[in-house]
XYZ file of C-alpha atoms in Angstrom:
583
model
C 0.000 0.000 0.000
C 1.012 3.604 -0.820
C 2.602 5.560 1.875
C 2.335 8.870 -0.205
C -0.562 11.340 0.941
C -3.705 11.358 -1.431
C -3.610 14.091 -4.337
C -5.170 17.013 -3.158
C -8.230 16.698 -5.688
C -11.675 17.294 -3.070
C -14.948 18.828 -3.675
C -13.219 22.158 -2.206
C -10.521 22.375 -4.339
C -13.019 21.297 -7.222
C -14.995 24.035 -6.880
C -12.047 26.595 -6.525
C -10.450 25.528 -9.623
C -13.819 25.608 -11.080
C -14.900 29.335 -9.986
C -11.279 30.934 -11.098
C -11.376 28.975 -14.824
C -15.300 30.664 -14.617
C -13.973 33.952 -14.052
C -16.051 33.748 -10.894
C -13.313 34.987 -8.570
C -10.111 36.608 -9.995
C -8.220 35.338 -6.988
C -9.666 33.611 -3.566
C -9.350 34.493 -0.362
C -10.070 32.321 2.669
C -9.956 32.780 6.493
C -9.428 31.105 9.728
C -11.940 32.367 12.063
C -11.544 31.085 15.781
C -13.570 32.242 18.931
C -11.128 33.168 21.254
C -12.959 31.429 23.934
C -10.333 28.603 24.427
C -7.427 26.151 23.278
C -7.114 24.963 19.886
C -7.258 21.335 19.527
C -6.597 18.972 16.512
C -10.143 19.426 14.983
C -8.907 23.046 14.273
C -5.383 21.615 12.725
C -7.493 20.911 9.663
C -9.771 23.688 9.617
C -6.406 25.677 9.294
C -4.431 23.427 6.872
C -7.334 23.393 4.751
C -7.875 27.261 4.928
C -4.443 29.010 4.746
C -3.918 25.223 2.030
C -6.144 26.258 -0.599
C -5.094 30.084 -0.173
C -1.572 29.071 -0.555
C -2.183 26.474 -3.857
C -4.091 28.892 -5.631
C -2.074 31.979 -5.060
C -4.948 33.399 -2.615
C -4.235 34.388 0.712
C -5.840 33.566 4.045
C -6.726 36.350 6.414
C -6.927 35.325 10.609
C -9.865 36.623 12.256
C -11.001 36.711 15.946
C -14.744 36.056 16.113
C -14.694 38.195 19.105
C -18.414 38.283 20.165
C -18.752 36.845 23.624
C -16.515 39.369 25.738
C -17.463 36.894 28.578
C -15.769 33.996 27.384
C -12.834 35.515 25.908
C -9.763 36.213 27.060
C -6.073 38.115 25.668
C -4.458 34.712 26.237
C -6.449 32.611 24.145
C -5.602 35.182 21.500
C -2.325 34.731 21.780
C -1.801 31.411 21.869
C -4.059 30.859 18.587
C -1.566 33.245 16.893
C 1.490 31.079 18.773
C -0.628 27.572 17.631
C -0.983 28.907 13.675
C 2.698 30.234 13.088
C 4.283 27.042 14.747
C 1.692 25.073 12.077
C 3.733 26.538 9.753
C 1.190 29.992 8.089
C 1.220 33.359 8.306
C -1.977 35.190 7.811
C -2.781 38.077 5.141
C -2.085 41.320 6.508
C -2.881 41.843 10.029
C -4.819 39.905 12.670
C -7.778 40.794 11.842
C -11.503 40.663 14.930
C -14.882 40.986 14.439
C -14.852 43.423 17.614
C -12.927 45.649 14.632
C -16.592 45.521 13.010
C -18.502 46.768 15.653
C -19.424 50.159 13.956
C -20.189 48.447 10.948
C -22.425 45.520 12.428
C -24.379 47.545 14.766
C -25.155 49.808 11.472
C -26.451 46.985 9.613
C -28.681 46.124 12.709
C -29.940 49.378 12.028
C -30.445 49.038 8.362
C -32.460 45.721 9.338
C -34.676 47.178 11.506
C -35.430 50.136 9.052
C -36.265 47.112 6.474
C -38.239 45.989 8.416
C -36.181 42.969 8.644
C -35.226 43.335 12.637
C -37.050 44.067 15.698
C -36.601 44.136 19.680
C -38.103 41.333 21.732
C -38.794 42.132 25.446
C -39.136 38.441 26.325
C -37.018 36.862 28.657
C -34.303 34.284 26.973
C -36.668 31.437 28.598
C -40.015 32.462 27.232
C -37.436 33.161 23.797
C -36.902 29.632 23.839
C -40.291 28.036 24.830
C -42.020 29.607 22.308
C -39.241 28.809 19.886
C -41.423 25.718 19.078
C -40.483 22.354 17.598
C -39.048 20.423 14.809
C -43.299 19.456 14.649
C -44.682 22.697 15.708
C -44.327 26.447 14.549
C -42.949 28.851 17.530
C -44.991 31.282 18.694
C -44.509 34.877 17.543
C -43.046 37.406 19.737
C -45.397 40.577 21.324
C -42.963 42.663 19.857
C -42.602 40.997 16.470
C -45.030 43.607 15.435
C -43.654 46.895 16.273
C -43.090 49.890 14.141
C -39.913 50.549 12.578
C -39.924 53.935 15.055
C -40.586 51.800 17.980
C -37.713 48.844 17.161
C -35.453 51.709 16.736
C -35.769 53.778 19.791
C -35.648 50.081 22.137
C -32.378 49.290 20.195
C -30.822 52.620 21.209
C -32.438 52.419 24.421
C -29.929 48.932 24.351
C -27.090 50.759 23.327
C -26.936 52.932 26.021
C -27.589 50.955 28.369
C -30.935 51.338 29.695
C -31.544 47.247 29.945
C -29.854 45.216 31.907
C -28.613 41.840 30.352
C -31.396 39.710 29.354
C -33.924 41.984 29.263
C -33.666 42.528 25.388
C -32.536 41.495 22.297
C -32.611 41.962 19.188
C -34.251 39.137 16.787
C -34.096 39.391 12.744
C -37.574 38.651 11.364
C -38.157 35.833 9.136
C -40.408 32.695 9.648
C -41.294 31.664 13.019
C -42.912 28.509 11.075
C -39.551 27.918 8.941
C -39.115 24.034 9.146
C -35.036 25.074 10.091
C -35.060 26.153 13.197
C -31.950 28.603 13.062
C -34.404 30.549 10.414
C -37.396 31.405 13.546
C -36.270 34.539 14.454
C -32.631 34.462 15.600
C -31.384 36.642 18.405
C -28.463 38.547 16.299
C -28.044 41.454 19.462
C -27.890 40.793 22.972
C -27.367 42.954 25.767
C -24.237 42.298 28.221
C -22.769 44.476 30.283
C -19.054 42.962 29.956
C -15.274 44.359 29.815
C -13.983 43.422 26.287
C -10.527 42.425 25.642
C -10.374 44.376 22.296
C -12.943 47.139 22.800
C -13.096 47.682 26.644
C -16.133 48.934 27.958
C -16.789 50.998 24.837
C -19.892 48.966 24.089
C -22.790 46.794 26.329
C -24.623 45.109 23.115
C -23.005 42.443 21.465
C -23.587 40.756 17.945
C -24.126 37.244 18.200
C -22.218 34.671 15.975
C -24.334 33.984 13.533
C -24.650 37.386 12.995
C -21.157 38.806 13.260
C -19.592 36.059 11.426
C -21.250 36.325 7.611
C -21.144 39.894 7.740
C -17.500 39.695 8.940
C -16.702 37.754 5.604
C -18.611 39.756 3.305
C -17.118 42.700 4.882
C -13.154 41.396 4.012
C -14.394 40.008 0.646
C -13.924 36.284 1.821
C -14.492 34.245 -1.684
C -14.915 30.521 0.054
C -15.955 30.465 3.618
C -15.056 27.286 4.752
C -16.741 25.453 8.425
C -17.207 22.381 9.417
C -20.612 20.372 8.963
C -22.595 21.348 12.011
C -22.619 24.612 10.521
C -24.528 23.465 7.329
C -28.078 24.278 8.834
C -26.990 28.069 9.470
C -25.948 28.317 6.103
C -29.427 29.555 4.819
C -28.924 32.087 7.552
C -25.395 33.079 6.526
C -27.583 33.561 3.203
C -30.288 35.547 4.371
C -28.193 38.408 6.247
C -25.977 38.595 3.415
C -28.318 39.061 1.373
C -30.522 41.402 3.348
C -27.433 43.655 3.931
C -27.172 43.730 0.160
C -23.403 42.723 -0.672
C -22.352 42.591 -4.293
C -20.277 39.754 -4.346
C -21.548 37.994 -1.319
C -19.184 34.986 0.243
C -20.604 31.773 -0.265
C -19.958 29.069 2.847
C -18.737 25.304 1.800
C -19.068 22.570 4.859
C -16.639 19.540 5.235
C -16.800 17.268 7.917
C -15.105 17.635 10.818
C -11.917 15.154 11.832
C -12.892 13.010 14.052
C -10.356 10.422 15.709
C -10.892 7.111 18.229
C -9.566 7.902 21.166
C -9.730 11.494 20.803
C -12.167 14.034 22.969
C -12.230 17.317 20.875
C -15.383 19.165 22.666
C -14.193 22.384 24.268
C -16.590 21.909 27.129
C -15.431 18.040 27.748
C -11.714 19.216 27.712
C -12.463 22.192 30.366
C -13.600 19.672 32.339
C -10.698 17.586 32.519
C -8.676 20.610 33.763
C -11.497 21.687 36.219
C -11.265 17.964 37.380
C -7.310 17.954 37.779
C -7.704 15.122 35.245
C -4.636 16.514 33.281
C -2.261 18.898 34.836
C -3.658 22.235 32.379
C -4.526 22.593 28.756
C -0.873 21.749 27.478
C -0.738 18.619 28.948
C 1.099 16.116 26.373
C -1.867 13.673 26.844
C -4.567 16.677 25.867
C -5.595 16.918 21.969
C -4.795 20.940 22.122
C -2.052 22.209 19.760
C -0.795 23.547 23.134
C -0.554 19.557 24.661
C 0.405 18.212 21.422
C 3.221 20.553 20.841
C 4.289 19.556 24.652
C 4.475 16.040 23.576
C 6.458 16.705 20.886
C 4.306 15.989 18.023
C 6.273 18.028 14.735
C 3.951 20.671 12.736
C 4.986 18.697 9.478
C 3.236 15.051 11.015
C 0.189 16.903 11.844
C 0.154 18.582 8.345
C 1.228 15.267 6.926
C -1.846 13.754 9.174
C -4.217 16.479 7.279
C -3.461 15.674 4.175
C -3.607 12.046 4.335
C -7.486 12.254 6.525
C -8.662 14.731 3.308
C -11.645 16.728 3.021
C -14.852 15.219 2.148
C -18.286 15.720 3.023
C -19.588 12.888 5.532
C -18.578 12.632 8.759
C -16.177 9.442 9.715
C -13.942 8.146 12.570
C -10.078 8.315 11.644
C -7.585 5.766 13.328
C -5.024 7.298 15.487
C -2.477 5.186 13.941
C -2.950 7.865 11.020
C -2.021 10.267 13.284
C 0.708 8.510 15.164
C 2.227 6.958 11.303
C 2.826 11.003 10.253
C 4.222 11.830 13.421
C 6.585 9.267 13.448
C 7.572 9.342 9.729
C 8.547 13.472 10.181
C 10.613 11.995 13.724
C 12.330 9.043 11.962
C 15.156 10.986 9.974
C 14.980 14.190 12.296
C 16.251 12.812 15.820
C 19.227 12.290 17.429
C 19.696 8.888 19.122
C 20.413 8.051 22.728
C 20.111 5.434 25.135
C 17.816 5.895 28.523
C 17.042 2.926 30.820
C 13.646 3.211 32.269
C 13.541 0.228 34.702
C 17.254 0.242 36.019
C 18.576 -3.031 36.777
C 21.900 -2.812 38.033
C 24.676 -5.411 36.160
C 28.325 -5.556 37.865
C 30.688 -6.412 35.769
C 33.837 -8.845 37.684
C 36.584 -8.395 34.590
C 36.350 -4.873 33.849
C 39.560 -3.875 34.745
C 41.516 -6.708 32.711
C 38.722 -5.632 30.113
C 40.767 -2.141 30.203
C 44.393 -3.870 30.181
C 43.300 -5.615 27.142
C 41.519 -2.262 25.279
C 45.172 -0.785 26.113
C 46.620 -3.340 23.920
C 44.819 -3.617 21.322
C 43.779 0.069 20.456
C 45.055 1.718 17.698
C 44.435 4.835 15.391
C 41.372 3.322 13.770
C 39.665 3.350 17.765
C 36.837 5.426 18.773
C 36.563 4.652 22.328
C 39.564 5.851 25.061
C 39.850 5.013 28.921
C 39.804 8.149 31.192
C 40.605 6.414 34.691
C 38.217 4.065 34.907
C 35.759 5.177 32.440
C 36.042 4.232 28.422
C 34.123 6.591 26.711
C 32.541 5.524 23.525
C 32.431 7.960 20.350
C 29.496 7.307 18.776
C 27.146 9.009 15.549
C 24.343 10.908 17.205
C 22.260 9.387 14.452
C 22.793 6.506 12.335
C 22.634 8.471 8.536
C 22.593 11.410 8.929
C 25.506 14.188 10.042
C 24.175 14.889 13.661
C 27.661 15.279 15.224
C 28.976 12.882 17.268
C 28.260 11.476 21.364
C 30.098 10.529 23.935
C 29.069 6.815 25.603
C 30.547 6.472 29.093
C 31.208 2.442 29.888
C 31.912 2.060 33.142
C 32.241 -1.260 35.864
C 28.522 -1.225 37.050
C 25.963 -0.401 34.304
C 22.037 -0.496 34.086
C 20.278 -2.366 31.616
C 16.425 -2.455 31.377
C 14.885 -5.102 33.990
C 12.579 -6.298 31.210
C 15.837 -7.427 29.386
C 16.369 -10.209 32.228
C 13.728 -12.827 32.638
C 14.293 -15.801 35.382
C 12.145 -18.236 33.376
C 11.044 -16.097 29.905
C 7.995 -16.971 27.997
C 8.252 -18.131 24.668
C 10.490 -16.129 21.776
C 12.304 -14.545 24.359
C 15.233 -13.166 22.739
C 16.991 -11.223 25.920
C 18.718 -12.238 28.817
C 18.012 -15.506 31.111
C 19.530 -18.267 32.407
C 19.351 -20.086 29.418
C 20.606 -17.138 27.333
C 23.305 -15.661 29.275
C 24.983 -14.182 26.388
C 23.911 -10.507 24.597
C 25.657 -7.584 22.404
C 25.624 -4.212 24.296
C 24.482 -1.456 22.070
C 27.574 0.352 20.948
C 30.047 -1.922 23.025
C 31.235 -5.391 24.303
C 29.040 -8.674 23.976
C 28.039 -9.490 28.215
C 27.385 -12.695 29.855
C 25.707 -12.705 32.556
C 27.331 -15.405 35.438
C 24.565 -14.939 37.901
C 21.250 -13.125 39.433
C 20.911 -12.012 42.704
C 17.022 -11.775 44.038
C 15.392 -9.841 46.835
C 13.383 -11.409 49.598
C 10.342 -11.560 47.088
C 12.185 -12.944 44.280
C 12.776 -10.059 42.076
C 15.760 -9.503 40.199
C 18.356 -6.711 42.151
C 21.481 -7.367 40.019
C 23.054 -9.134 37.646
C 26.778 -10.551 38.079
C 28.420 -10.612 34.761
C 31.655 -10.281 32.210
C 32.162 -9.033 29.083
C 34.364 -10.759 25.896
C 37.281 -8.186 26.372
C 37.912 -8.908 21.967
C 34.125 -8.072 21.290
C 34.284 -4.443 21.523
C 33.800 -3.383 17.800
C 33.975 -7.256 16.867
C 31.942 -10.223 16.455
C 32.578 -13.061 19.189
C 34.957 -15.476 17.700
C 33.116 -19.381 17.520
C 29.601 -18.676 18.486
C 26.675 -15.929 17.413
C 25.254 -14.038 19.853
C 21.738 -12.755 19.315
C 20.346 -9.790 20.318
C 21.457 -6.100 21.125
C 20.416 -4.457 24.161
C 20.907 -0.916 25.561
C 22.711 0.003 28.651
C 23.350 3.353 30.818
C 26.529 3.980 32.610
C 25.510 4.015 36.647
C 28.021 6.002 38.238
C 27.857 8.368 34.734
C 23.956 7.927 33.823
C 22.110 11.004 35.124
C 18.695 10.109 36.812
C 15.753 11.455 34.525
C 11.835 11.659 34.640
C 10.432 10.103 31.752
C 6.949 9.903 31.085
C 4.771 7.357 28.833
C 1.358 7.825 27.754
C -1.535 6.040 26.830
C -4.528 7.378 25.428
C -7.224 9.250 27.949
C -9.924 7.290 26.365
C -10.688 3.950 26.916
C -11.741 1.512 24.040
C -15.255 1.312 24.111
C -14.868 -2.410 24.636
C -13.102 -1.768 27.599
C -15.642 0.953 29.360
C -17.461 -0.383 32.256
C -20.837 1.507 33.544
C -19.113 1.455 37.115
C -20.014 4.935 37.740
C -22.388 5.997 41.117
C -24.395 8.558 38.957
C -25.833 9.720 42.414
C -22.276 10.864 43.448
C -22.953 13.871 44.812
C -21.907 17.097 43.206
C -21.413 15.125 40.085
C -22.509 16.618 36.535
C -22.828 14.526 33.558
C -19.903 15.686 31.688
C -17.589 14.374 34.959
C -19.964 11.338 34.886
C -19.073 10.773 31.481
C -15.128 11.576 32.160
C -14.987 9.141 34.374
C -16.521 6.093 32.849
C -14.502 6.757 29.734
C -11.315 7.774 31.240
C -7.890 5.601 31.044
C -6.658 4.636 34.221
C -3.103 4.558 32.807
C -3.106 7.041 30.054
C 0.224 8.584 32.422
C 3.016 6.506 33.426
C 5.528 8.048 35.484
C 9.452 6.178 35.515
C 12.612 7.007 37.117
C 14.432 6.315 34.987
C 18.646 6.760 34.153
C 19.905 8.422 30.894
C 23.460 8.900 28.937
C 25.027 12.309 29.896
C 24.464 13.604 25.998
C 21.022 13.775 26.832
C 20.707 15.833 29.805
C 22.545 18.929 27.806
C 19.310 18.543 25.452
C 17.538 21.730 24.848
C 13.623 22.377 26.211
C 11.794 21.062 22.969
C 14.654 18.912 21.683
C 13.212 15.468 20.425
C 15.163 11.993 20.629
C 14.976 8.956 19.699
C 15.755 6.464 22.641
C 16.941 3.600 21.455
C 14.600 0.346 21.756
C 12.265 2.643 23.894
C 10.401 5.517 21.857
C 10.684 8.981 20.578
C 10.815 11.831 23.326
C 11.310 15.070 23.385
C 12.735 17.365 26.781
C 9.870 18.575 28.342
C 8.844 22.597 27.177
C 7.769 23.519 30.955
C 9.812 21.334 33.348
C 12.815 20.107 31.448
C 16.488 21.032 33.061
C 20.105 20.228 32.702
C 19.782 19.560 36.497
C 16.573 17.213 36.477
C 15.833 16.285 32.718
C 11.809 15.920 31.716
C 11.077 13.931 29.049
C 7.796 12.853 27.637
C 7.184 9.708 25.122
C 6.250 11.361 21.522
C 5.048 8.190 19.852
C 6.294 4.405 19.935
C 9.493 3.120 17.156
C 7.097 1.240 15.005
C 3.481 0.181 14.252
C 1.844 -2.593 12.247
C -0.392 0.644 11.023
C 0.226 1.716 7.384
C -1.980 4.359 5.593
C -4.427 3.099 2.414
């Protein structure tokens, strides 16, 4: 099976191609427009490959805009880190960052020119009654007192909301269209609301607020977007998107195009759900590695070309679908696989003495010569070794020293069947990078457990193959007295299998909502695995953000938040290999 990503040939890019060889558009331009209400999350690593994509295949461009219409929810930060989350994606926006709080002016004059249309009016009903009377998908809602009003009368109570003379709920602002209209976005929609609210762009400059629906057509018409791309939940408020468009009276009037929205197993990708497991203390904030944010992900190391790879090989169509994570995991790991140094980190240390070590060094005396890339300092050879195996990474230095640890998985009393480490019957394996080791004997504690290993190495093996027998398998070691102790964390996913969810949940826990009902039952146990582990001195020096591969183990990268020369972080990016290989 191909490994390549599908050609970029979708319905999108169909109709693109289509409207510039019509003369439609002269050039297209797109735009990624996030509510700055929270953290963006892989869902939103498509919606902006595809967006600031197509801009940059057909020569368009691809503006950035802040749908900035909830001053309650918003905040400066999220801002930022959106812009942060896009650039380290790999765009850069038209122009400059552009919010719909930059519209105000504009949007509260077509309000205006609504309700002088008679297209608009002000409903005195509380949000409750609003919604009681909205009616059914069986049943027409019930018209509003107000719907009635005079033009006069719908403007003075919308300047009576301006100024504040309402507090918040007490009015809105509804266009008029069908309260029998068989979509239900169409009966009536609130498009002004009053809320008396500090604004991170705008201050306290205004207490009436568009809504979304609203704010965000006009918002596109306004900048001249030629393709407004969303997601499929948004396909009923397209005739809405129509309507105001066309009631404002825009000559070339955007037209919105809905793919579906990525969907992986595993995954949780509702802002609310994800709040939750922060609220919870479920994950340690919104950039933890194991969260689906661009934030977490970029924590865990993932690269911006695998999740641009990822994007490209999911595609854009228009029905919904579930996408293995192996996808996700396959890109990753292909951008990782000729980009990282190696190194060797032992995350169960089991600690292997080794008797001829010194004689080991009389020997290496003898026998080295120019061609040698190891030396003895005291009574420490150091190794030279690649940093990576192809490519020109620099070089490493290994120390080998009389008491090592190797991996306490690599040592089984009685191993189960194709075991191809260490045992009693095997006593014999290569050491990554240096001397073949037999091990002589085990020593247990008082529950049986392997402590240490007694062992010696073939003092002509260093470099060479064992002279009469074959020796398989390679295993890797850390120095002890050199190794530098190192927090190294592997992950699971947060979500369990369905398979494997159980409904042990007391839904009569008290204080318990349904979304932390539903955490909980779906939540993995182990989906954070914590090890002290011991690592070669080359990789403590490694920068915050530096990724690795450890050999035998996975890729990692030093932790962005916690990582230090002094205590080194590192979390598990994604495993070596997988069975998983893209259509």
């Amino acid at each position: 099976m191909s490994t390549q990503p599908t050609e970029k040939n979708d319905f999108i890019r169909a109709i693109i191609r289509d409207d510039l060889a019509s003369g439609k558009h002269d050039s297209i331009l797109t735009r990624f427009p996030p509510e700055p209400n929270g953290y963006l999350h892989i869902g939103h690593v498509k919606s902006i490959c595809l967006n600031f994509g197509v801009a940059n295949e057909f020569g368009g461009a691809c503006n950035l805009r802040f749908d900035d219409t909830n001053p309650t929810a918003e905040k400066q930060d999220f801002v930022d880190g959106i812009k942060e989350d896009v650039r380290w994606l790999g765009f850069e926006w038209a122009g400059d960052v552009r919010y719909a709080s930059g519209y105000f002016d504009e949007l509260y004059g077509w309000a205006v020119q609504l309700i002088k249309q008679g297209d608009a009016y002000v409903d005195l009903q509380s949000i409750d009654e609003i919604r009681a009377n909205r009616g059914s998908f069986t049943e027409a809602g019930v018209p509003s007192p107000q719907r009635e009003a005079s033009i006069e009368e719908n403007l003075a109570r919308f300047e009576d909301m301006k100024q504040g003379k309402y507090a918040d709920g007490e009015a809105v602002l509804r266009a008029k269209i069908d309260m029998a209209h068989p979509n239900m976005n169409m009966r009536d929609p609130v498009i002004y609301r009053v809320m008396h609210a500090h604004h991170h762009q705008t201050g306290d400059t205004w207490c009436i607020y568009p809504m979304y629906d609203f704010a965000h057509p006009l918002s596109d018409a306004y900048e001249g977007i030629t393709h407004s791309l969303c997601t499929l939940e948004f396909e009923d408020h397209r005739p809405f998107y129509d309507w105001v468009v066309e009631k404002v009276g825009f000559d070339v009037p955007p037209r919105q195009y809905e793919f579906s929205r990525l969907n992986i197993d595993h995954t949780l990708t509702s802002k609310r759900k994800l709040k939750r497991l922060v609220d919870m203390g479920v994950v340690s904030g919104w950039d933890d590695p194991r969260m689906p944010t661009v934030a977490g992900m970029r924590r865990r190391g993932y690269t911006p070309e695998g999740l641009r790879d990822f994007c490209e090989r999911v595609g854009v169509t228009k029905s919904d679908g579930l996408v293995d994570h192996r996808m996700l995991e396959f890109s990753v790991r292909k951008s990782l696989e000729e980009t990282t140094a190696r190194g060797m980190a032992v995350l169960r240390p089991l600690k292997v003495t080794i008797t001829n070590f010194d004689s080991a060094v009389a020997k290496f005396n003898e026998l080295k010569n120019e061609k040698t890339v190891a030396e003895f300092d005291g009574d420490v050879l150091w190794l030279t070794q690649p940093k990576h195996p192809h490519l020109d990474m620099g070089m490493r230095q290994i120390p080998f020293t009389k008491t090592i640890y190797i991996d306490a998985t690599d040592y089984e009393i009685e191993p189960p069947a194709d075991y191809k480490r260490l045992s009693p019957s095997n006593p014999e394996i290569r050491l990554r990078n240096s001397y073949v080791l037999k091990v002589e004997e085990h020593k247990t504690d008082e529950s049986g457990a392997v402590v240490e290993l007694i062992a010696t190495i073939d003092e002509n093996t260093l470099g060479n193959n064992p002279e009469g027998r074959k020796v398989k398998g390679v295993i890797h070691w850390v120095s002890a007295s050199h190794g530098v102790n190192a927090v190294v964390r592997l992950y699971e996913h947060l979500l369990l299998e369905d398979d494997e969810i159980t409904d042990a949940v007391d839904v009569n826990d008290s204080g318990a909502d349904a979304d932390e009902l539903w955490i909980r039952k779906h939540l993995n146990p182990n989906s954070l695995t914590v090890y002290e582990a011991v690592i070669e001195p080359d990789l403590a020096k490694a920068n915050p953000g530096e990724r690795f591969q450890f050999e035998r183990e996975s890729y990692f990268v030093a932790d962005s938040a916690e990582h230090t020369q002094a205590l080194p972080v590192f979390n598990q990016i994604v495993g070596l290999k997988d069975s998983f290989k893209p259509e």
